[in-house]
XYZ file of C-alpha atoms in Angstrom:
433
model
C 27.928 -9.840 -2.964
C 29.452 -9.045 -6.271
C 26.536 -8.892 -9.524
C 29.018 -11.665 -10.927
C 28.509 -14.989 -10.150
C 28.104 -17.229 -13.533
C 30.710 -19.960 -13.193
C 30.398 -20.159 -17.155
C 30.025 -16.581 -17.826
C 32.241 -15.575 -21.781
C 35.195 -14.747 -19.297
C 35.380 -17.672 -17.532
C 34.647 -19.263 -20.985
C 37.828 -18.948 -21.981
C 39.650 -21.209 -19.684
C 36.953 -24.201 -21.437
C 40.717 -25.248 -22.334
C 41.607 -26.497 -19.072
C 38.638 -28.527 -18.626
C 39.908 -30.976 -20.648
C 42.124 -33.030 -18.438
C 38.226 -33.261 -15.967
C 36.595 -35.434 -18.499
C 34.506 -32.314 -19.915
C 33.889 -32.426 -24.115
C 32.684 -28.606 -25.974
C 29.139 -30.094 -26.113
C 29.084 -30.870 -22.384
C 30.621 -27.523 -21.827
C 28.536 -25.918 -23.896
C 25.111 -27.291 -22.087
C 26.538 -26.752 -18.826
C 27.185 -23.024 -19.269
C 23.002 -22.695 -20.970
C 22.031 -24.594 -17.872
C 23.838 -22.406 -15.514
C 23.221 -18.987 -17.302
C 19.311 -20.439 -17.010
C 19.965 -20.522 -13.443
C 21.464 -18.069 -13.335
C 18.897 -15.254 -15.195
C 15.993 -16.930 -14.738
C 15.564 -17.028 -10.337
C 16.013 -13.843 -9.549
C 14.056 -12.776 -7.180
C 11.946 -8.984 -8.240
C 10.947 -7.146 -5.364
C 10.130 -3.414 -7.588
C 7.521 -3.935 -10.708
C 8.949 0.146 -11.247
C 11.791 2.089 -10.528
C 10.993 6.071 -10.149
C 13.821 7.858 -10.438
C 14.173 10.875 -9.524
C 17.361 12.899 -11.220
C 18.471 16.528 -10.053
C 20.446 17.648 -12.930
C 23.632 19.611 -11.897
C 24.865 18.297 -9.563
C 22.843 18.645 -5.664
C 25.006 19.424 -2.900
C 24.883 16.839 -0.061
C 26.610 19.137 2.474
C 22.891 21.339 1.982
C 20.616 17.712 1.912
C 21.219 14.686 3.319
C 25.027 14.977 5.000
C 25.395 17.648 6.665
C 29.247 18.452 8.703
C 27.866 20.692 11.346
C 31.778 20.153 13.445
C 32.692 20.904 10.382
C 34.417 24.664 10.057
C 32.292 27.640 9.035
C 33.477 27.570 6.302
C 33.245 24.031 5.693
C 29.295 23.412 6.941
C 27.961 25.852 5.097
C 25.333 28.719 6.764
C 22.495 25.765 7.080
C 21.589 24.820 10.570
C 20.066 20.518 10.987
C 18.156 19.025 11.941
C 16.679 15.030 13.733
C 15.077 12.299 11.904
C 12.471 10.377 12.894
C 14.870 7.858 13.207
C 17.260 9.849 15.101
C 19.320 10.820 12.675
C 20.619 14.403 10.856
C 19.959 15.849 7.838
C 19.984 19.901 6.251
C 16.908 21.745 8.013
C 15.705 22.759 3.796
C 13.972 18.603 3.923
C 12.210 18.585 6.637
C 9.140 17.105 5.620
C 11.328 13.909 4.368
C 12.837 14.629 7.962
C 9.921 13.185 9.282
C 9.496 10.274 6.879
C 12.708 9.381 6.720
C 11.898 5.385 8.389
C 10.901 5.004 4.736
C 13.949 5.964 2.452
C 16.978 5.374 3.253
C 20.582 7.440 1.786
C 23.913 6.564 0.738
C 26.376 9.228 1.932
C 29.253 7.322 0.390
C 28.566 7.677 -3.833
C 31.417 8.169 -5.724
C 32.941 8.454 -8.949
C 35.710 10.614 -11.033
C 33.963 12.095 -13.238
C 33.604 16.588 -12.699
C 32.138 17.197 -15.552
C 28.195 17.777 -15.203
C 28.759 15.267 -18.695
C 30.541 12.617 -17.987
C 28.734 12.227 -14.852
C 25.207 12.278 -15.535
C 26.488 8.892 -18.412
C 27.903 7.288 -15.198
C 24.897 7.858 -13.151
C 22.099 6.770 -16.386
C 23.898 3.687 -17.283
C 25.832 2.615 -14.353
C 29.098 2.526 -16.504
C 31.780 5.427 -17.650
C 31.601 6.874 -20.927
C 33.660 5.174 -23.434
C 34.671 6.882 -26.734
C 34.409 2.976 -28.623
C 30.257 2.405 -27.473
C 27.029 3.957 -26.426
C 25.454 2.274 -22.992
C 21.645 1.826 -22.986
C 20.153 3.634 -20.222
C 18.491 2.075 -17.251
C 14.848 2.447 -18.911
C 16.151 1.436 -22.219
C 17.293 -2.218 -20.669
C 14.017 -2.045 -18.173
C 12.635 -1.955 -21.792
C 14.083 -4.444 -23.418
C 14.447 -6.960 -20.640
C 11.057 -6.815 -19.537
C 8.404 -5.198 -22.763
C 5.284 -3.245 -22.367
C 3.465 -3.883 -19.453
C -0.454 -3.202 -19.302
C 0.105 -1.348 -22.437
C 1.663 1.361 -20.917
C 5.124 2.081 -22.680
C 7.731 0.656 -20.357
C 10.404 3.564 -20.352
C 8.378 7.518 -19.653
C 10.554 10.360 -19.398
C 8.638 12.976 -17.533
C 8.755 15.872 -19.249
C 11.282 15.162 -21.904
C 14.057 12.839 -22.172
C 16.230 14.053 -19.665
C 19.844 14.323 -21.498
C 21.473 12.058 -24.137
C 22.643 8.829 -21.478
C 19.061 8.692 -21.065
C 18.245 6.784 -24.418
C 19.345 3.822 -25.809
C 22.693 3.529 -26.780
C 23.638 0.151 -28.614
C 20.274 -1.358 -27.936
C 17.821 -1.349 -30.560
C 15.995 2.868 -30.406
C 12.214 1.296 -30.494
C 13.176 0.298 -26.172
C 13.208 3.869 -26.630
C 11.686 6.417 -23.469
C 7.972 7.576 -24.376
C 8.695 11.579 -23.731
C 5.366 13.363 -22.473
C 6.631 16.271 -24.641
C 5.091 19.061 -21.898
C 5.036 19.635 -18.867
C 1.688 18.468 -16.136
C 2.492 21.152 -14.069
C 1.343 23.585 -16.891
C -2.820 24.481 -16.228
C -3.194 23.678 -20.606
C -1.058 20.100 -20.055
C -1.521 17.226 -22.803
C 0.438 14.307 -23.920
C 1.856 14.459 -26.847
C 0.090 12.559 -30.082
C -1.918 11.151 -27.698
C -5.345 12.763 -28.573
C -6.958 12.194 -32.308
C -6.409 15.049 -34.695
C -9.180 17.281 -35.093
C -11.412 16.353 -37.445
C -10.424 12.298 -37.363
C -12.998 10.249 -35.971
C -12.668 6.497 -34.905
C -13.557 5.269 -38.559
C -11.554 7.060 -40.374
C -8.318 6.214 -37.184
C -8.980 2.467 -38.580
C -8.637 2.922 -42.144
C -5.351 5.403 -42.154
C -4.327 2.796 -38.899
C -4.248 -0.008 -41.440
C -2.792 1.253 -44.571
C 0.090 2.716 -41.542
C 0.268 -1.026 -41.140
C 0.538 -2.548 -45.055
C 3.681 0.639 -45.635
C 5.532 -0.624 -42.706
C 5.112 -3.929 -43.482
C 6.909 -3.272 -46.920
C 9.639 -1.107 -45.479
C 10.306 -3.667 -42.425
C 10.061 -6.601 -45.739
C 12.944 -4.804 -47.578
C 15.557 -3.199 -44.773
C 17.212 -3.886 -41.753
C 17.553 -0.384 -40.938
C 16.970 0.266 -37.122
C 15.255 3.966 -37.501
C 12.075 1.923 -39.790
C 11.787 -1.288 -37.104
C 12.328 1.430 -34.210
C 9.750 3.702 -35.739
C 6.929 0.654 -36.547
C 7.332 -0.282 -32.514
C 7.104 3.495 -31.948
C 3.266 3.486 -33.867
C 2.356 -0.145 -32.648
C 3.172 1.463 -28.881
C 1.224 4.501 -29.418
C -1.772 2.619 -31.409
C -2.487 0.845 -28.449
C -2.443 4.136 -26.205
C -5.297 5.482 -28.695
C -6.852 2.104 -28.285
C -6.795 1.914 -24.368
C -8.902 3.838 -22.152
C -7.466 2.874 -19.478
C -4.040 3.622 -21.143
C -4.800 6.676 -21.422
C -6.602 8.153 -18.498
C -2.807 6.847 -16.722
C -1.658 9.958 -18.319
C -4.777 12.849 -17.847
C -3.517 14.246 -14.032
C -6.573 16.236 -14.337
C -8.989 12.961 -12.806
C -6.266 12.805 -9.917
C -8.412 14.223 -6.316
C -7.413 18.171 -6.400
C -7.075 17.846 -2.829
C -4.209 14.762 -3.848
C -2.391 17.250 -6.428
C -2.975 20.189 -3.878
C -0.154 17.994 -1.498
C 2.210 17.052 -3.730
C 1.896 21.128 -4.480
C 0.871 22.563 -7.794
C 4.616 22.350 -9.407
C 7.085 21.223 -11.339
C 8.443 18.917 -8.963
C 4.518 18.293 -7.109
C 3.318 17.402 -10.730
C 6.419 15.732 -12.186
C 5.988 13.123 -8.483
C 1.804 12.435 -9.272
C 2.680 11.691 -12.455
C 5.027 9.604 -12.200
C 2.638 7.339 -9.145
C 0.222 7.569 -11.767
C 2.174 6.094 -14.007
C 3.538 3.079 -12.148
C 1.140 2.233 -10.904
C -0.868 1.718 -14.502
C 2.073 -0.550 -15.367
C 5.058 1.730 -16.633
C 8.226 0.132 -15.975
C 10.235 3.029 -14.886
C 9.807 6.724 -15.307
C 12.880 9.218 -15.250
C 11.736 12.353 -14.161
C 13.942 15.454 -13.956
C 13.420 18.988 -11.084
C 15.469 21.758 -10.341
C 18.749 22.942 -11.488
C 21.137 21.982 -8.865
C 24.943 23.666 -10.236
C 24.996 25.444 -7.610
C 28.262 26.893 -7.587
C 26.777 31.098 -6.709
C 24.834 31.857 -3.270
C 23.846 28.298 -2.225
C 21.840 28.959 0.645
C 19.802 31.056 -1.159
C 18.899 28.445 -3.560
C 18.753 25.436 -2.294
C 16.118 27.716 -0.252
C 13.884 28.563 -3.235
C 14.922 25.092 -5.043
C 14.916 22.524 -2.313
C 11.260 23.410 -0.114
C 9.133 21.689 -3.560
C 11.090 18.656 -3.692
C 10.705 18.437 -0.266
C 7.167 18.536 0.190
C 6.870 16.201 -3.008
C 8.602 13.239 -2.357
C 7.680 13.449 0.848
C 4.102 13.247 -0.658
C 4.863 10.710 -2.919
C 6.281 8.226 -0.467
C 2.804 8.921 2.050
C 0.729 8.232 -1.450
C 2.610 4.994 -2.662
C 2.439 4.050 1.034
C -1.645 4.180 1.184
C -1.758 2.627 -2.076
C 0.404 -0.420 -1.059
C 2.480 0.716 -3.707
C 5.918 1.179 -1.989
C 7.058 -2.213 -1.099
C 6.834 -2.705 -5.549
C 8.188 0.519 -6.960
C 12.156 1.563 -5.740
C 12.038 5.599 -6.037
C 15.914 6.237 -6.562
C 16.686 10.391 -6.246
C 20.198 10.989 -7.662
C 22.301 13.687 -9.106
C 25.839 13.528 -11.188
C 27.816 13.846 -8.098
C 28.083 16.184 -5.343
C 29.724 19.873 -4.203
C 33.145 20.989 -3.380
C 33.791 20.597 0.386
C 35.048 24.302 0.842
C 32.629 27.463 -0.302
C 34.191 29.408 -2.428
C 34.460 32.747 -2.813
C 30.847 33.500 -4.607
C 29.028 31.575 -1.671
C 28.522 28.728 -3.490
C 30.480 25.078 -4.021
C 31.909 23.814 -7.464
C 31.940 20.270 -8.780
C 32.167 17.017 -7.014
C 32.283 12.857 -7.526
C 34.434 12.001 -4.858
C 31.417 11.692 -2.652
C 27.789 12.954 -2.497
C 24.722 11.088 -1.716
C 21.743 8.996 -2.872
C 18.128 8.707 -1.080
C 16.948 4.853 -1.881
C 12.793 4.135 -0.499
C 11.065 1.489 -1.455
C 11.175 -1.960 -3.875
C 13.434 -3.826 -2.121
C 15.084 -1.627 0.000
C 14.950 -1.101 3.623
C 13.567 1.705 5.231
C 15.871 4.054 7.899
C 19.246 3.295 7.000
C 22.096 5.361 6.794
C 25.540 3.212 4.322
C 28.330 4.356 4.310
C 29.646 7.866 5.476
C 32.037 10.763 3.718
C 34.781 12.276 5.824
C 34.468 15.433 8.463
C 34.781 16.936 5.762
C 32.566 15.509 3.214
C 35.277 15.608 0.460
C 35.654 11.627 0.560
C 34.350 8.626 1.181
C 34.482 7.804 4.688
C 33.577 4.289 4.642
C 31.800 1.760 1.991
C 32.077 3.525 -0.624
C 29.554 3.184 -3.814
C 30.426 2.886 -7.905
C 27.433 3.884 -10.021
C 28.188 0.052 -11.186
C 26.956 -1.134 -7.540
C 24.360 1.206 -7.598
C 22.467 0.239 -10.836
C 24.259 -3.427 -9.691
C 21.315 -3.105 -6.357
C 19.010 -1.687 -8.464
C 18.710 -3.802 -11.631
C 18.444 -7.209 -8.713
C 15.201 -5.600 -6.899
C 13.891 -5.621 -10.466
C 14.432 -9.507 -10.705
C 17.540 -8.048 -13.685
C 20.368 -9.935 -13.604
C 23.195 -7.740 -13.407
C 25.781 -9.485 -15.406
C 23.629 -10.724 -17.675
C 24.805 -9.798 -21.415
C 23.212 -7.808 -23.596
C 24.618 -8.038 -27.836
C 26.374 -4.459 -29.560
C 26.991 -3.974 -33.055
C 28.834 -6.785 -34.694
C 27.259 -9.413 -31.971
C 29.890 -8.008 -29.073
C 28.533 -9.513 -25.795
C 28.192 -6.087 -23.316
C 27.299 -6.790 -19.231
C 24.432 -5.016 -18.692
C 26.831 -3.591 -15.340
C 29.879 -4.699 -15.864
C 31.068 -5.503 -12.230
C 29.483 -4.308 -9.009
C 28.375 -5.035 -6.125
C 25.257 -5.358 -4.871
C 24.407 -2.987 -1.477
C 23.306 -6.194 0.833
C 23.162 -4.309 4.390
C 20.098 -1.740 2.616
C 18.157 -4.821 0.403
C 15.252 -6.808 1.868
């Protein structure tokens, strides 16, 4: 099923002149268009309330993770052995904990695009669009922030620990929809969220006086300027004050309040504490959390690199799935694990793998996605899709539908130019609940 589905879309409207023969006037056409759009956009059931987007920068190898090739020649399959999951599938030995929980997640083994450069591949996987010199597209988090706004005084879009790349921004949307960055790593012993506490020497009364004075100044600027940066700063200040004013919101960021045993279960490391923080935030009301972990650009010694990088992620993701499930949150939280591309089918001269966008894997769990499925397949050497290829637009379309957002809804770019949230793309219906 295509994300498309509005017969009175902007493109369909170009055929308006042909409707005169069946007796539709322009006002009648416009009324029908409005009714169709209202139905099309407003009545999509949301399975997910939140998204945790785990991004693995550099390009994670599919062969050493979710799509091993045990029957291919050694120079293709690599040195890793395989293990069986609790659903009977085969995955790399690098993810033993996830293998025990394969019934809780699904894997797309046929992701594909044509961008072998890190920046362009990252753009694809954060926006659902191919890069364009003519327009900057908004990231998933910015779109969700634009469509839904804050919930329970929590920022709708949060980045852990920082905004991960230039394509995780707002694109053509106002900058007020940008991600709230923690500014430091929750794995650090002295972790504090940047700007979330009152400055030293500032009591509540002084804080309120500053807030009132700033509001007066901001109102003057907003009334005399239409600049996006002015409005954005005003919005950021308002949201920051909401956090400072709301103990429950501040508490969500205080990872020290978490049960020490649960912190240990996730792992006292970057992967563990970032994922635990993400769970705290979606539980408290954040709509989309983007976090990064590791460096997966393994051109050299891929076996040893995986053995040092993957165990923490394997443990942390497994703990997250257990934790969300036990709290009754997995069905309403979509977990997406992605990377900008995969790695070459053949091991290179330095015992690593190079960039390969033709086929790679993405993991999905919860929030409207079935568990225990493998969707699509790569060929015998993980060179290209063998069946059911999935594009970044397909993935984005499916993610948005799980959130109740219709991906072909049009947002306004500069110059009153209507741009679809995703251009094209098909729902990956076999994966959807």
